[in-house]
Amino acid sequence: MLEISPIFNAMMRHKSHALLLIIQIALTLAIVANAAFIIENRLTLMNRDSGLPEAQLFKFDVFSFGKDIDLNQQMELDETMLRAIPGVIDAVTINQIPISGSGDNTIFMDRDDTPNKNNNDKNLHSKSNTPAKHVHTGVYRGDTHTLNTLGVKLIAGRNFSEDEIIYGNETQPISVAIVSKAFITTMFPELKGLEQQGVGKLIYVFRIPIKIIGIVDKLQSSQVTSSHIEQTIILPKIQTRNFYRFLIRTAANQQQAVIDKVENLMLKLYPNRVIRTPRTLTYLRDNSYADDKMMTQLLMILIVILFLITALGIVGMAVFNVNRRRKQIGTRRALGASKGNIIRYFMIENWLITNLGIVLGIALSILLSQFLMQQFSLPKLDNSYIMATMIAIWLLGIMAVYFPAKKAAQISPAIATRSI
Amino acid sequence: MFNYYLRLAWKSLWATPVVTLLMLIAIALGIGSAMGTLTIYHLMSADPIPEKSAQLFAVQLKSYDNKQSSWGMNDGYPLQITHQDAVNLSHSSVAVKQTPMVRTGFAVQTDNPDIAPILKSVRAANSDFFAMFNAPFAYGSAWDKNSDQQALEVTVIGAKLNQQLFGGGNNVGKILYFDQKAFRIVGILQAWQPTPQYYDVNNGAFRTGEQIFIPFALIASNKYRSWGNNNSYKNEEVNTFDEKLVSESHWIQYWVELKNPQQKNAYQAYLKNYISQQKQLGRFERDDASADLKNVTTWLTYNEVVSEDNNVLVGLSFLLLVVCLVNTVGLLLAKFLRRAPEVGVRRALGASQTQVFLQHLVEVSLLGLTGGLLGILLAQLGLWLLKNNYEQYQLLTDMDITMLLTAPVLAIGSSIIAGLYPAWKICRTQPAVYLKSQ
């Protein structure tokens, strides 16, 4: 039924035209499939849940240059004042802000693996000969208000009690911690699915044992590019520094009102300091993901341009073929071909070319993906992207060729009689 | 002859305005995206100090212990060094010029009580810093060696801060208050912003640089904290600032200037010697403890100042350019072949193949040039949009002269490549075929 063989023969009379279009379609498929894959990867990254009520949170930095105060005391006064502002749900001084791009990381271990140089008795470290597990962890330090300010849920265990908080230069070691669920699954893979049982386990840092007393469902750390972003820990410690920051949770609709007041209230409490511009978590998120956002936007533009150019190429080729074959079309019409036959002829011709282009394009997509994988830290292209792009190019081809084909069908059969 | 071809080309392009427009759009989009991404790449990978980039070296020390199989960057060297190493190295005089440095910050006030204290980031470095990195002075000069040794409270400020605090002018000798301590201004720089800011890429290579410089020794004496990265391999608890100064925490950058290979060799020998000395003190306990010197261009590549994303974008947009060109070849072929009867007549009347070929190449070049110019406009528009929408591109300004010249060359060059085949095809027209059917 399909007149593939005559169409193919006619196409072969102008091989270079067909070949150019095939190359163009193949390249388009290869680029679009890979670009779409990169876009999707980035969108997945950007849409990860930080575990926080981001719209309710903002932070600001305080830099005290005055030397006439006790910083410990001042931090407490600041906190009390901030928590009393109408609209504020809770506030805390904290060492790092989630998804802000800069913060503290430390390696925690599942046992104290420091070899005891002075003792030859191996039984002291008899537990196991395998090296201790090292887990890169984002470290938050704050007081009992940390959980409530972050707005994260405990799935097991309890919050810090007031007497567990270590202030300023108090030297006793930290003995308890709250960790994220992802921390438990990384540190103790055997507890996967039973993370609640992580409560009571010991972890080590600087040879100090720390007991896990609580587990939160989800809490990301500050560096969004890090592969360890989900592994976090909260330590009950307030460090005394002249440069510290506050995280504040308000009702979402009150946020701006509170932000507007904060600097004046802080300076009224103690003037010899600088309050840095408050930043909302939404702002920090946008900032942290700015590169990914730009990449997705630029790649989307690239895809649109490619589809546009390829559609133009198909239209151009079809128009050229129609014009070149005006007489033949007229003759076919005069010999009884219907308008539908003519349209079908061009559609099938284009469909053949598109298919050849797609076959070549699949090979090119895989090659390009392999090249990108070798050169850059990109994951392997998922086949579904090639499929989706194939379908898009099919549809694009059909749409692009339809109008020139319809125009061809309008050619009058009389044209056949005129010039012969 | 050329003028004649040009006139023919002009007429031919106007004869089929739609096809011409399609080709122009294709070329402009292709050139525009390729030039846009290439310009960003070019600016990011630019040598910020071409006259000295081979003489300035970042110093790296493999100082960590045997417990780590590797630490720091991929080659096993950390990016920064410890404070104690920085102090020790700066006592030697083997390098021509050298400076430890670190980014810190404090609240800045003037005598003018109307100006609220402002928080500023600060670079602590030795007096050699300015000569090493060619920082140009508008007034005054760098502080002297004595200030380095005595940790005197002196400062050099940038043009922007001078404008902000004093409205410009020569303010050498005036006093600024940093965290309420009085510092005397000894020098004021001219507007100076190396891009990328190669001497400290820890905090982002395309940030605006610090506007305040102070002697490095003040870090220890005034207990200024680092506003940059602090990394430690060691399980040691650091509670006080004094503990940090003697800790194994890596937070100081170190640069040396070595004018020739002899000096470089001498410095490498010195570092080797330093490491064996430290080994006797129980530090640098690894067998492969060593030092590495990387010059500016190596340093920038090493730190991946040009991000992977940029490379991917350049690659993909050049593939896009290929698609646009393939598209143009197709359109040109169609257009030229329709003109075959006309060419047949010209050939019969005596035009040589070469003449027909050249005539069509001129047409293609004219198309390429116009498309290329449109492409530059598109690229400029794109760069402008990037600059205004993305903070990270603020410092990357417009196309420089290299890029402005590259664009038309790329445009014409690629259109000629695209036009070669159609022009060759048309110039081989057999006159007889078309004479018969006329």
mmCIF file with all atom_site columns, C-alpha atoms in Angstrom, chain A residues 130-292:
data_model
loop_
_atom_site.group_PDB
_atom_site.id
_atom_site.type_symbol
_atom_site.label_atom_id
_atom_site.label_alt_id
_atom_site.label_comp_id
_atom_site.label_asym_id
_atom_site.label_entity_id
_atom_site.label_seq_id
_atom_site.pdbx_PDB_ins_code
_atom_site.Cartn_x
_atom_site.Cartn_y
_atom_site.Cartn_z
_atom_site.occupancy
_atom_site.B_iso_or_equiv
_atom_site.pdbx_formal_charge
_atom_site.auth_seq_id
_atom_site.auth_comp_id
_atom_site.auth_asym_id
_atom_site.auth_atom_id
_atom_site.pdbx_PDB_model_num
ATOM 1   C CA . THR A 1 130 ? 38.300 -3.608 59.591 1.00 0.00 ? 130 THR A CA 1
ATOM 2   C CA . PRO A 1 131 ? 38.964 0.137  59.549 1.00 0.00 ? 131 PRO A CA 1
ATOM 3   C CA . ALA A 1 132 ? 36.447 2.418  61.194 1.00 0.00 ? 132 ALA A CA 1
ATOM 4   C CA . LYS A 1 133 ? 33.689 3.716  59.011 1.00 0.00 ? 133 LYS A CA 1
ATOM 5   C CA . HIS A 1 134 ? 34.209 7.388  58.071 1.00 0.00 ? 134 HIS A CA 1
ATOM 6   C CA . VAL A 1 135 ? 31.110 9.441  57.370 1.00 0.00 ? 135 VAL A CA 1
ATOM 7   C CA . HIS A 1 136 ? 31.326 12.998 56.019 1.00 0.00 ? 136 HIS A CA 1
ATOM 8   C CA . THR A 1 137 ? 28.784 14.941 57.991 1.00 0.00 ? 137 THR A CA 1
ATOM 9   C CA . GLY A 1 138 ? 27.412 18.457 57.958 1.00 0.00 ? 138 GLY A CA 1
ATOM 10  C CA . VAL A 1 139 ? 27.639 19.755 61.517 1.00 0.00 ? 139 VAL A CA 1
ATOM 11  C CA . TYR A 1 140 ? 25.101 22.082 63.123 1.00 0.00 ? 140 TYR A CA 1
ATOM 12  C CA . ARG A 1 141 ? 25.757 23.533 66.545 1.00 0.00 ? 141 ARG A CA 1
ATOM 13  C CA . GLY A 1 142 ? 22.988 25.089 68.570 1.00 0.00 ? 142 GLY A CA 1
ATOM 14  C CA . ASP A 1 143 ? 20.891 24.898 71.711 1.00 0.00 ? 143 ASP A CA 1
ATOM 15  C CA . THR A 1 144 ? 17.549 23.330 72.627 1.00 0.00 ? 144 THR A CA 1
ATOM 16  C CA . HIS A 1 145 ? 15.733 25.661 70.232 1.00 0.00 ? 145 HIS A CA 1
ATOM 17  C CA . THR A 1 146 ? 17.560 24.350 67.167 1.00 0.00 ? 146 THR A CA 1
ATOM 18  C CA . LEU A 1 147 ? 15.027 21.665 66.246 1.00 0.00 ? 147 LEU A CA 1
ATOM 19  C CA . ASN A 1 148 ? 12.029 23.911 66.612 1.00 0.00 ? 148 ASN A CA 1
ATOM 20  C CA . THR A 1 149 ? 13.670 26.729 64.664 1.00 0.00 ? 149 THR A CA 1
ATOM 21  C CA . LEU A 1 150 ? 14.714 24.433 61.835 1.00 0.00 ? 150 LEU A CA 1
ATOM 22  C CA . GLY A 1 151 ? 11.174 23.055 61.883 1.00 0.00 ? 151 GLY A CA 1
ATOM 23  C CA . VAL A 1 152 ? 12.357 19.461 61.532 1.00 0.00 ? 152 VAL A CA 1
ATOM 24  C CA . LYS A 1 153 ? 10.537 16.470 62.973 1.00 0.00 ? 153 LYS A CA 1
ATOM 25  C CA . LEU A 1 154 ? 12.054 13.952 65.377 1.00 0.00 ? 154 LEU A CA 1
ATOM 26  C CA . ILE A 1 155 ? 11.213 10.420 64.243 1.00 0.00 ? 155 ILE A CA 1
ATOM 27  C CA . ALA A 1 156 ? 12.823 8.847  67.276 1.00 0.00 ? 156 ALA A CA 1
ATOM 28  C CA . GLY A 1 157 ? 14.449 9.812  70.548 1.00 0.00 ? 157 GLY A CA 1
ATOM 29  C CA . ARG A 1 158 ? 14.313 13.238 72.139 1.00 0.00 ? 158 ARG A CA 1
ATOM 30  C CA . ASN A 1 159 ? 15.546 16.818 71.922 1.00 0.00 ? 159 ASN A CA 1
ATOM 31  C CA . PHE A 1 160 ? 18.512 18.107 73.952 1.00 0.00 ? 160 PHE A CA 1
ATOM 32  C CA . SER A 1 161 ? 17.820 19.079 77.520 1.00 0.00 ? 161 SER A CA 1
ATOM 33  C CA . GLU A 1 162 ? 19.017 22.468 78.752 1.00 0.00 ? 162 GLU A CA 1
ATOM 34  C CA . ASP A 1 163 ? 21.791 20.954 80.902 1.00 0.00 ? 163 ASP A CA 1
ATOM 35  C CA . GLU A 1 164 ? 23.284 19.146 77.903 1.00 0.00 ? 164 GLU A CA 1
ATOM 36  C CA . ILE A 1 165 ? 24.074 22.398 76.095 1.00 0.00 ? 165 ILE A CA 1
ATOM 37  C CA . ILE A 1 166 ? 27.723 23.402 76.295 1.00 0.00 ? 166 ILE A CA 1
ATOM 38  C CA . TYR A 1 167 ? 28.211 27.147 76.230 1.00 0.00 ? 167 TYR A CA 1
ATOM 39  C CA . GLY A 1 168 ? 31.116 29.238 75.128 1.00 0.00 ? 168 GLY A CA 1
ATOM 40  C CA . ASN A 1 169 ? 34.460 28.146 76.393 1.00 0.00 ? 169 ASN A CA 1
ATOM 41  C CA . GLU A 1 170 ? 33.176 25.444 78.704 1.00 0.00 ? 170 GLU A CA 1
ATOM 42  C CA . THR A 1 171 ? 35.564 22.622 78.058 1.00 0.00 ? 171 THR A CA 1
ATOM 43  C CA . GLN A 1 172 ? 33.625 19.460 78.830 1.00 0.00 ? 172 GLN A CA 1
ATOM 44  C CA . PRO A 1 173 ? 33.328 17.319 75.697 1.00 0.00 ? 173 PRO A CA 1
ATOM 45  C CA . ILE A 1 174 ? 30.115 16.954 73.765 1.00 0.00 ? 174 ILE A CA 1
ATOM 46  C CA . SER A 1 175 ? 28.418 13.695 74.739 1.00 0.00 ? 175 SER A CA 1
ATOM 47  C CA . VAL A 1 176 ? 25.083 13.657 72.895 1.00 0.00 ? 176 VAL A CA 1
ATOM 48  C CA . ALA A 1 177 ? 23.874 14.426 69.379 1.00 0.00 ? 177 ALA A CA 1
ATOM 49  C CA . ILE A 1 178 ? 20.817 14.429 67.153 1.00 0.00 ? 178 ILE A CA 1
ATOM 50  C CA . VAL A 1 179 ? 21.383 13.093 63.649 1.00 0.00 ? 179 VAL A CA 1
ATOM 51  C CA . SER A 1 180 ? 19.509 12.811 60.375 1.00 0.00 ? 180 SER A CA 1
ATOM 52  C CA . LYS A 1 181 ? 17.959 9.539  59.238 1.00 0.00 ? 181 LYS A CA 1
ATOM 53  C CA . ALA A 1 182 ? 20.372 9.515  56.277 1.00 0.00 ? 182 ALA A CA 1
ATOM 54  C CA . PHE A 1 183 ? 23.281 9.715  58.715 1.00 0.00 ? 183 PHE A CA 1
ATOM 55  C CA . ILE A 1 184 ? 22.087 6.558  60.443 1.00 0.00 ? 184 ILE A CA 1
ATOM 56  C CA . THR A 1 185 ? 21.673 4.621  57.200 1.00 0.00 ? 185 THR A CA 1
ATOM 57  C CA . THR A 1 186 ? 25.150 5.672  56.068 1.00 0.00 ? 186 THR A CA 1
ATOM 58  C CA . MET A 1 187 ? 26.889 5.040  59.364 1.00 0.00 ? 187 MET A CA 1
ATOM 59  C CA . PHE A 1 188 ? 24.978 1.867  60.243 1.00 0.00 ? 188 PHE A CA 1
ATOM 60  C CA . PRO A 1 189 ? 23.801 0.320  56.941 1.00 0.00 ? 189 PRO A CA 1
ATOM 61  C CA . GLU A 1 190 ? 22.419 -2.645 58.877 1.00 0.00 ? 190 GLU A CA 1
ATOM 62  C CA . LEU A 1 191 ? 19.772 -0.304 60.346 1.00 0.00 ? 191 LEU A CA 1
ATOM 63  C CA . LYS A 1 192 ? 18.315 0.553  56.963 1.00 0.00 ? 192 LYS A CA 1
ATOM 64  C CA . GLY A 1 193 ? 14.561 0.622  57.448 1.00 0.00 ? 193 GLY A CA 1
ATOM 65  C CA . LEU A 1 194 ? 14.993 0.446  61.206 1.00 0.00 ? 194 LEU A CA 1
ATOM 66  C CA . GLU A 1 195 ? 16.604 3.856  61.636 1.00 0.00 ? 195 GLU A CA 1
ATOM 67  C CA . GLN A 1 196 ? 14.712 4.468  64.887 1.00 0.00 ? 196 GLN A CA 1
ATOM 68  C CA . GLN A 1 197 ? 16.941 1.876  66.508 1.00 0.00 ? 197 GLN A CA 1
ATOM 69  C CA . GLY A 1 198 ? 19.899 4.177  65.975 1.00 0.00 ? 198 GLY A CA 1
ATOM 70  C CA . VAL A 1 199 ? 18.978 5.969  69.191 1.00 0.00 ? 199 VAL A CA 1
ATOM 71  C CA . GLY A 1 200 ? 21.518 5.085  71.828 1.00 0.00 ? 200 GLY A CA 1
ATOM 72  C CA . LYS A 1 201 ? 24.292 4.185  69.360 1.00 0.00 ? 201 LYS A CA 1
ATOM 73  C CA . LEU A 1 202 ? 27.722 5.678  69.849 1.00 0.00 ? 202 LEU A CA 1
ATOM 74  C CA . ILE A 1 203 ? 29.673 7.585  67.221 1.00 0.00 ? 203 ILE A CA 1
ATOM 75  C CA . TYR A 1 204 ? 33.159 9.066  67.491 1.00 0.00 ? 204 TYR A CA 1
ATOM 76  C CA . VAL A 1 205 ? 34.872 12.294 66.601 1.00 0.00 ? 205 VAL A CA 1
ATOM 77  C CA . PHE A 1 206 ? 38.284 13.463 67.854 1.00 0.00 ? 206 PHE A CA 1
ATOM 78  C CA . ARG A 1 207 ? 38.319 10.138 69.774 1.00 0.00 ? 207 ARG A CA 1
ATOM 79  C CA . ILE A 1 208 ? 35.336 11.383 71.778 1.00 0.00 ? 208 ILE A CA 1
ATOM 80  C CA . PRO A 1 209 ? 32.335 9.059  72.012 1.00 0.00 ? 209 PRO A CA 1
ATOM 81  C CA . ILE A 1 210 ? 28.999 10.730 71.370 1.00 0.00 ? 210 ILE A CA 1
ATOM 82  C CA . LYS A 1 211 ? 25.635 9.131  72.015 1.00 0.00 ? 211 LYS A CA 1
ATOM 83  C CA . ILE A 1 212 ? 22.820 9.541  69.510 1.00 0.00 ? 212 ILE A CA 1
ATOM 84  C CA . ILE A 1 213 ? 19.748 10.688 71.442 1.00 0.00 ? 213 ILE A CA 1
ATOM 85  C CA . GLY A 1 214 ? 17.467 11.739 68.617 1.00 0.00 ? 214 GLY A CA 1
ATOM 86  C CA . ILE A 1 215 ? 16.876 11.189 64.919 1.00 0.00 ? 215 ILE A CA 1
ATOM 87  C CA . VAL A 1 216 ? 15.237 13.664 62.546 1.00 0.00 ? 216 VAL A CA 1
ATOM 88  C CA . ASP A 1 217 ? 13.539 12.582 59.375 1.00 0.00 ? 217 ASP A CA 1
ATOM 89  C CA . LYS A 1 218 ? 15.387 14.898 57.029 1.00 0.00 ? 218 LYS A CA 1
ATOM 90  C CA . LEU A 1 219 ? 17.829 17.763 57.360 1.00 0.00 ? 219 LEU A CA 1
ATOM 91  C CA . GLN A 1 220 ? 20.150 18.865 54.573 1.00 0.00 ? 220 GLN A CA 1
ATOM 92  C CA . SER A 1 221 ? 23.485 20.516 55.234 1.00 0.00 ? 221 SER A CA 1
ATOM 93  C CA . SER A 1 222 ? 24.805 23.681 53.649 1.00 0.00 ? 222 SER A CA 1
ATOM 94  C CA . GLN A 1 223 ? 26.663 22.573 50.521 1.00 0.00 ? 223 GLN A CA 1
ATOM 95  C CA . VAL A 1 224 ? 24.191 21.672 47.813 1.00 0.00 ? 224 VAL A CA 1
ATOM 96  C CA . THR A 1 225 ? 26.901 20.331 45.519 1.00 0.00 ? 225 THR A CA 1
ATOM 97  C CA . SER A 1 226 ? 28.111 17.860 48.124 1.00 0.00 ? 226 SER A CA 1
ATOM 98  C CA . SER A 1 227 ? 27.204 14.204 47.821 1.00 0.00 ? 227 SER A CA 1
ATOM 99  C CA . HIS A 1 228 ? 27.042 14.112 51.626 1.00 0.00 ? 228 HIS A CA 1
ATOM 100 C CA . ILE A 1 229 ? 24.311 16.738 51.870 1.00 0.00 ? 229 ILE A CA 1
ATOM 101 C CA . GLU A 1 230 ? 21.792 14.470 53.597 1.00 0.00 ? 230 GLU A CA 1
ATOM 102 C CA . GLN A 1 231 ? 24.171 13.348 56.352 1.00 0.00 ? 231 GLN A CA 1
ATOM 103 C CA . THR A 1 232 ? 23.873 15.838 59.160 1.00 0.00 ? 232 THR A CA 1
ATOM 104 C CA . ILE A 1 233 ? 24.308 16.055 62.887 1.00 0.00 ? 233 ILE A CA 1
ATOM 105 C CA . ILE A 1 234 ? 23.239 18.596 65.496 1.00 0.00 ? 234 ILE A CA 1
ATOM 106 C CA . LEU A 1 235 ? 25.595 19.095 68.435 1.00 0.00 ? 235 LEU A CA 1
ATOM 107 C CA . PRO A 1 236 ? 24.473 20.792 71.675 1.00 0.00 ? 236 PRO A CA 1
ATOM 108 C CA . LYS A 1 237 ? 27.072 23.551 71.656 1.00 0.00 ? 237 LYS A CA 1
ATOM 109 C CA . ILE A 1 238 ? 27.039 27.324 71.437 1.00 0.00 ? 238 ILE A CA 1
ATOM 110 C CA . GLN A 1 239 ? 30.395 28.678 70.331 1.00 0.00 ? 239 GLN A CA 1
ATOM 111 C CA . THR A 1 240 ? 31.402 32.107 71.452 1.00 0.00 ? 240 THR A CA 1
ATOM 112 C CA . ARG A 1 241 ? 32.613 34.137 68.555 1.00 0.00 ? 241 ARG A CA 1
ATOM 113 C CA . ASN A 1 242 ? 32.343 37.770 67.673 1.00 0.00 ? 242 ASN A CA 1
ATOM 114 C CA . PHE A 1 243 ? 30.925 36.627 64.336 1.00 0.00 ? 243 PHE A CA 1
ATOM 115 C CA . TYR A 1 244 ? 27.780 34.574 64.747 1.00 0.00 ? 244 TYR A CA 1
ATOM 116 C CA . ARG A 1 245 ? 24.522 34.044 62.958 1.00 0.00 ? 245 ARG A CA 1
ATOM 117 C CA . PHE A 1 246 ? 20.881 33.656 63.765 1.00 0.00 ? 246 PHE A CA 1
ATOM 118 C CA . LEU A 1 247 ? 18.310 31.470 62.126 1.00 0.00 ? 247 LEU A CA 1
ATOM 119 C CA . ILE A 1 248 ? 14.766 32.684 62.677 1.00 0.00 ? 248 ILE A CA 1
ATOM 120 C CA . ARG A 1 249 ? 11.467 30.997 61.945 1.00 0.00 ? 249 ARG A CA 1
ATOM 121 C CA . THR A 1 250 ? 8.405  33.170 61.594 1.00 0.00 ? 250 THR A CA 1
ATOM 122 C CA . ALA A 1 251 ? 4.932  32.658 60.241 1.00 0.00 ? 251 ALA A CA 1
ATOM 123 C CA . ALA A 1 252 ? 5.453  32.899 56.466 1.00 0.00 ? 252 ALA A CA 1
ATOM 124 C CA . ASN A 1 253 ? 3.314  36.017 56.099 1.00 0.00 ? 253 ASN A CA 1
ATOM 125 C CA . GLN A 1 254 ? 5.149  37.817 58.917 1.00 0.00 ? 254 GLN A CA 1
ATOM 126 C CA . GLN A 1 255 ? 8.639  37.195 57.605 1.00 0.00 ? 255 GLN A CA 1
ATOM 127 C CA . GLN A 1 256 ? 9.169  40.521 55.874 1.00 0.00 ? 256 GLN A CA 1
ATOM 128 C CA . ALA A 1 257 ? 7.794  42.480 58.822 1.00 0.00 ? 257 ALA A CA 1
ATOM 129 C CA . VAL A 1 258 ? 10.247 40.755 61.176 1.00 0.00 ? 258 VAL A CA 1
ATOM 130 C CA . ILE A 1 259 ? 13.165 41.196 58.762 1.00 0.00 ? 259 ILE A CA 1
ATOM 131 C CA . ASP A 1 260 ? 12.447 44.918 58.588 1.00 0.00 ? 260 ASP A CA 1
ATOM 132 C CA . LYS A 1 261 ? 12.689 45.265 62.368 1.00 0.00 ? 261 LYS A CA 1
ATOM 133 C CA . VAL A 1 262 ? 15.619 43.032 63.152 1.00 0.00 ? 262 VAL A CA 1
ATOM 134 C CA . GLU A 1 263 ? 18.574 45.326 62.535 1.00 0.00 ? 263 GLU A CA 1
ATOM 135 C CA . ASN A 1 264 ? 17.227 48.198 64.632 1.00 0.00 ? 264 ASN A CA 1
ATOM 136 C CA . LEU A 1 265 ? 16.242 45.933 67.499 1.00 0.00 ? 265 LEU A CA 1
ATOM 137 C CA . MET A 1 266 ? 19.643 44.259 67.511 1.00 0.00 ? 266 MET A CA 1
ATOM 138 C CA . LEU A 1 267 ? 21.538 47.544 67.457 1.00 0.00 ? 267 LEU A CA 1
ATOM 139 C CA . LYS A 1 268 ? 19.303 48.967 70.161 1.00 0.00 ? 268 LYS A CA 1
ATOM 140 C CA . LEU A 1 269 ? 20.264 46.049 72.360 1.00 0.00 ? 269 LEU A CA 1
ATOM 141 C CA . TYR A 1 270 ? 23.963 46.634 71.732 1.00 0.00 ? 270 TYR A CA 1
ATOM 142 C CA . PRO A 1 271 ? 25.294 49.154 69.245 1.00 0.00 ? 271 PRO A CA 1
ATOM 143 C CA . ASN A 1 272 ? 28.916 48.163 68.659 1.00 0.00 ? 272 ASN A CA 1
ATOM 144 C CA . ARG A 1 273 ? 28.246 45.566 66.013 1.00 0.00 ? 273 ARG A CA 1
ATOM 145 C CA . VAL A 1 274 ? 27.286 45.217 62.378 1.00 0.00 ? 274 VAL A CA 1
ATOM 146 C CA . ILE A 1 275 ? 24.159 43.354 61.301 1.00 0.00 ? 275 ILE A CA 1
ATOM 147 C CA . ARG A 1 276 ? 24.502 41.883 57.845 1.00 0.00 ? 276 ARG A CA 1
ATOM 148 C CA . THR A 1 277 ? 21.570 42.058 55.452 1.00 0.00 ? 277 THR A CA 1
ATOM 149 C CA . PRO A 1 278 ? 19.082 39.340 56.468 1.00 0.00 ? 278 PRO A CA 1
ATOM 150 C CA . ARG A 1 279 ? 18.583 36.662 53.819 1.00 0.00 ? 279 ARG A CA 1
ATOM 151 C CA . THR A 1 280 ? 15.615 34.385 53.446 1.00 0.00 ? 280 THR A CA 1
ATOM 152 C CA . LEU A 1 281 ? 16.126 30.664 52.891 1.00 0.00 ? 281 LEU A CA 1
ATOM 153 C CA . THR A 1 282 ? 14.375 31.082 49.554 1.00 0.00 ? 282 THR A CA 1
ATOM 154 C CA . TYR A 1 283 ? 17.040 33.579 48.545 1.00 0.00 ? 283 TYR A CA 1
ATOM 155 C CA . LEU A 1 284 ? 19.836 31.310 49.739 1.00 0.00 ? 284 LEU A CA 1
ATOM 156 C CA . ARG A 1 285 ? 18.359 28.353 47.866 1.00 0.00 ? 285 ARG A CA 1
ATOM 157 C CA . ASP A 1 286 ? 18.167 30.348 44.632 1.00 0.00 ? 286 ASP A CA 1
ATOM 158 C CA . ASN A 1 287 ? 21.727 31.480 45.161 1.00 0.00 ? 287 ASN A CA 1
ATOM 159 C CA . SER A 1 288 ? 23.032 27.992 45.848 1.00 0.00 ? 288 SER A CA 1
ATOM 160 C CA . TYR A 1 289 ? 21.338 26.546 42.807 1.00 0.00 ? 289 TYR A CA 1
ATOM 161 C CA . ALA A 1 290 ? 22.034 29.513 40.512 1.00 0.00 ? 290 ALA A CA 1
ATOM 162 C CA . ASP A 1 291 ? 24.489 27.553 38.359 1.00 0.00 ? 291 ASP A CA 1
ATOM 163 C CA . ASP A 1 292 ? 22.068 24.666 37.930 1.00 0.00 ? 292 ASP A CA 1
#
